[in-house]
Amino acid sequence: MEYFCIVFLRILCLFYWSNCFLFLNVLQAGFWKHRQDLKSNKLKELADSLPTFVLCSRAVSTNVKDKNAWLNWKKWGKDNLGVNVFPVSPFFLSLYLIDIFQSCNLPSPIEAAVYGVKWAHDIRGVPSPIESTLVRQVLEAAK
């Protein structure tokens, strides 16, 4: 199974290079930065294969959906806050969720946004703001 997953991801990268590049860009922060500290070639090779295993832990379509939701957050953050905000604060995420709700009045885009932000934090090994009481209250109010 893992061999199939690795081969599938490599093939996917050939057809969707921009998606893979964006995945790899996400995998440069958090605990991923420890790769630069490795001295052993064997450990570096193992570390190079780690993103494939992480991305294979979920369906490719789920990774793509969450990555796109994350990119929407980044654009909103840049447009409204003037910077790329990471890690995301619960306060700013709550404002973003309210903005989404006011523009569409449906819970599914808000849930997608929450999962996208959670994905970006989880994949980096950084605590997610969606555990915040504030974010949970906004999410509940939007349902």
Short mmCIF file of C-alpha atoms in Angstrom, two decimals:
data_model
loop_
_atom_site.label_atom_id
_atom_site.label_comp_id
_atom_site.label_asym_id
_atom_site.label_seq_id
_atom_site.Cartn_x
_atom_site.Cartn_y
_atom_site.Cartn_z
CA MET A 1 0.00 0.00 0.00
CA GLU A 2 2.69 2.52 0.93
CA TYR A 3 4.59 1.82 -2.32
CA PHE A 4 1.41 2.54 -4.30
CA CYS A 5 0.89 5.76 -2.37
CA ILE A 6 4.46 6.95 -3.00
CA VAL A 7 4.23 6.16 -6.72
CA PHE A 8 0.81 7.79 -6.95
CA LEU A 9 2.03 11.00 -5.31
CA ARG A 10 5.03 11.17 -7.63
CA ILE A 11 2.78 10.73 -10.66
CA LEU A 12 0.41 13.35 -9.27
CA CYS A 13 3.32 15.74 -8.96
CA LEU A 14 4.12 15.30 -12.64
CA PHE A 15 0.61 16.39 -13.61
CA TYR A 16 -0.04 18.92 -10.85
CA TRP A 17 3.39 20.40 -10.20
CA SER A 18 1.99 23.64 -8.77
CA ASN A 19 -0.03 21.70 -6.19
CA CYS A 20 3.00 19.67 -5.15
CA PHE A 21 5.13 22.78 -4.94
CA LEU A 22 2.58 24.37 -2.64
CA PHE A 23 2.51 21.24 -0.49
CA LEU A 24 6.28 21.30 -0.25
CA ASN A 25 6.19 24.99 0.60
CA VAL A 26 3.92 24.17 3.55
CA LEU A 27 6.41 21.52 4.65
CA GLN A 28 9.20 24.04 5.30
CA ALA A 29 8.10 25.31 8.72
CA GLY A 30 7.33 23.83 12.10
CA PHE A 31 9.04 20.57 12.85
CA TRP A 32 10.09 20.18 9.20
CA LYS A 33 12.89 22.69 9.72
CA HIS A 34 14.78 20.02 11.72
CA ARG A 35 15.81 18.37 8.45
CA GLN A 36 18.57 20.96 8.08
CA ASP A 37 20.11 19.75 11.36
CA LEU A 38 20.61 16.19 10.13
CA LYS A 39 24.19 15.09 9.51
CA SER A 40 23.67 11.52 8.30
CA ASN A 41 22.82 10.95 4.63
CA LYS A 42 20.57 8.08 5.64
CA LEU A 43 18.57 10.33 7.97
CA LYS A 44 18.37 13.01 5.27
CA GLU A 45 16.97 10.43 2.82
CA LEU A 46 14.44 9.28 5.40
CA ALA A 47 13.49 12.89 6.09
CA ASP A 48 13.06 13.49 2.35
CA SER A 49 10.53 10.64 2.20
CA LEU A 50 8.59 11.84 5.25
CA PRO A 51 6.39 14.37 3.39
CA THR A 52 5.19 11.62 1.07
CA PHE A 53 4.11 9.53 4.04
CA VAL A 54 2.39 12.50 5.68
CA LEU A 55 0.51 13.42 2.52
CA CYS A 56 -0.44 9.77 1.98
CA SER A 57 -2.13 9.69 5.37
CA ARG A 58 -5.14 11.37 3.77
CA ALA A 59 -6.82 11.24 0.39
CA VAL A 60 -5.15 13.37 -2.27
CA SER A 61 -8.43 15.20 -2.89
CA THR A 62 -8.64 16.08 0.82
CA ASN A 63 -5.10 17.43 0.80
CA VAL A 64 -5.85 19.52 -2.29
CA LYS A 65 -9.11 20.85 -0.82
CA ASP A 66 -7.48 21.77 2.48
CA LYS A 67 -4.48 23.31 0.72
CA ASN A 68 -6.82 25.48 -1.39
CA ALA A 69 -8.71 26.57 1.73
CA TRP A 70 -5.35 27.46 3.31
CA LEU A 71 -4.41 29.54 0.27
CA ASN A 72 -7.74 31.38 0.55
CA TRP A 73 -6.85 32.24 4.17
CA LYS A 74 -3.40 33.44 3.11
CA LYS A 75 -4.93 35.71 0.47
CA TRP A 76 -7.49 37.08 2.93
CA GLY A 77 -4.77 37.66 5.50
CA LYS A 78 -2.57 39.48 3.03
CA ASP A 79 -5.46 41.57 1.67
CA ASN A 80 -6.95 42.47 5.04
CA LEU A 81 -4.07 42.29 7.49
CA GLY A 82 -1.27 43.23 5.15
CA VAL A 83 0.82 40.17 6.00
CA ASN A 84 0.85 36.41 5.72
CA VAL A 85 -0.15 35.35 9.22
CA PHE A 86 1.21 32.05 10.52
CA PRO A 87 0.50 30.67 12.95
CA VAL A 88 -3.04 31.97 12.67
CA SER A 89 -4.42 33.68 15.75
CA PRO A 90 -7.90 32.66 16.92
CA PHE A 91 -8.98 36.32 16.78
CA PHE A 92 -8.02 36.81 13.12
CA LEU A 93 -9.42 33.40 12.16
CA SER A 94 -12.73 34.35 13.79
CA LEU A 95 -12.87 37.57 11.76
CA TYR A 96 -12.14 35.58 8.60
CA LEU A 97 -14.92 33.11 9.39
CA ILE A 98 -17.42 35.90 10.00
CA ASP A 99 -16.41 37.48 6.69
CA ILE A 100 -17.04 34.18 4.90
CA PHE A 101 -20.38 33.74 6.64
CA GLN A 102 -21.52 37.24 5.76
CA SER A 103 -20.66 36.71 2.10
CA CYS A 104 -22.35 33.30 1.66
CA ASN A 105 -24.53 32.63 4.74
CA LEU A 106 -23.76 28.88 4.54
CA PRO A 107 -21.80 26.74 7.00
CA SER A 108 -19.91 24.56 4.49
CA PRO A 109 -17.45 27.25 3.28
CA ILE A 110 -16.74 28.12 6.90
CA GLU A 111 -16.08 24.49 7.76
CA ALA A 112 -13.79 24.20 4.73
CA ALA A 113 -11.87 27.29 5.90
CA VAL A 114 -11.51 25.83 9.40
CA TYR A 115 -10.24 22.50 8.06
CA GLY A 116 -7.80 24.29 5.75
CA VAL A 117 -6.29 26.28 8.62
CA LYS A 118 -6.20 23.15 10.80
CA TRP A 119 -4.47 21.21 8.01
CA ALA A 120 -1.77 23.87 7.60
CA HIS A 121 -1.04 23.84 11.33
CA ASP A 122 -1.24 20.05 11.75
CA ILE A 123 1.05 19.34 8.82
CA ARG A 124 3.65 21.65 10.37
CA GLY A 125 3.21 20.28 13.88
CA VAL A 126 1.99 23.61 15.23
CA PRO A 127 -1.06 23.98 17.54
CA SER A 128 -4.16 24.90 15.59
CA PRO A 129 -6.29 27.95 16.42
CA ILE A 130 -9.48 25.97 15.81
CA GLU A 131 -9.19 24.57 19.33
CA SER A 132 -9.86 28.07 20.65
CA THR A 133 -13.17 28.71 22.39
CA LEU A 134 -13.59 31.87 20.32
CA VAL A 135 -13.26 30.02 17.00
CA ARG A 136 -15.56 27.23 18.20
CA GLN A 137 -18.22 29.78 19.20
CA VAL A 138 -18.08 31.52 15.82
CA LEU A 139 -18.28 28.15 14.07
CA GLU A 140 -21.31 27.12 16.14
CA ALA A 141 -23.06 30.45 15.58
CA ALA A 142 -22.62 30.07 11.81
CA LYS A 143 -24.35 26.67 11.71
#
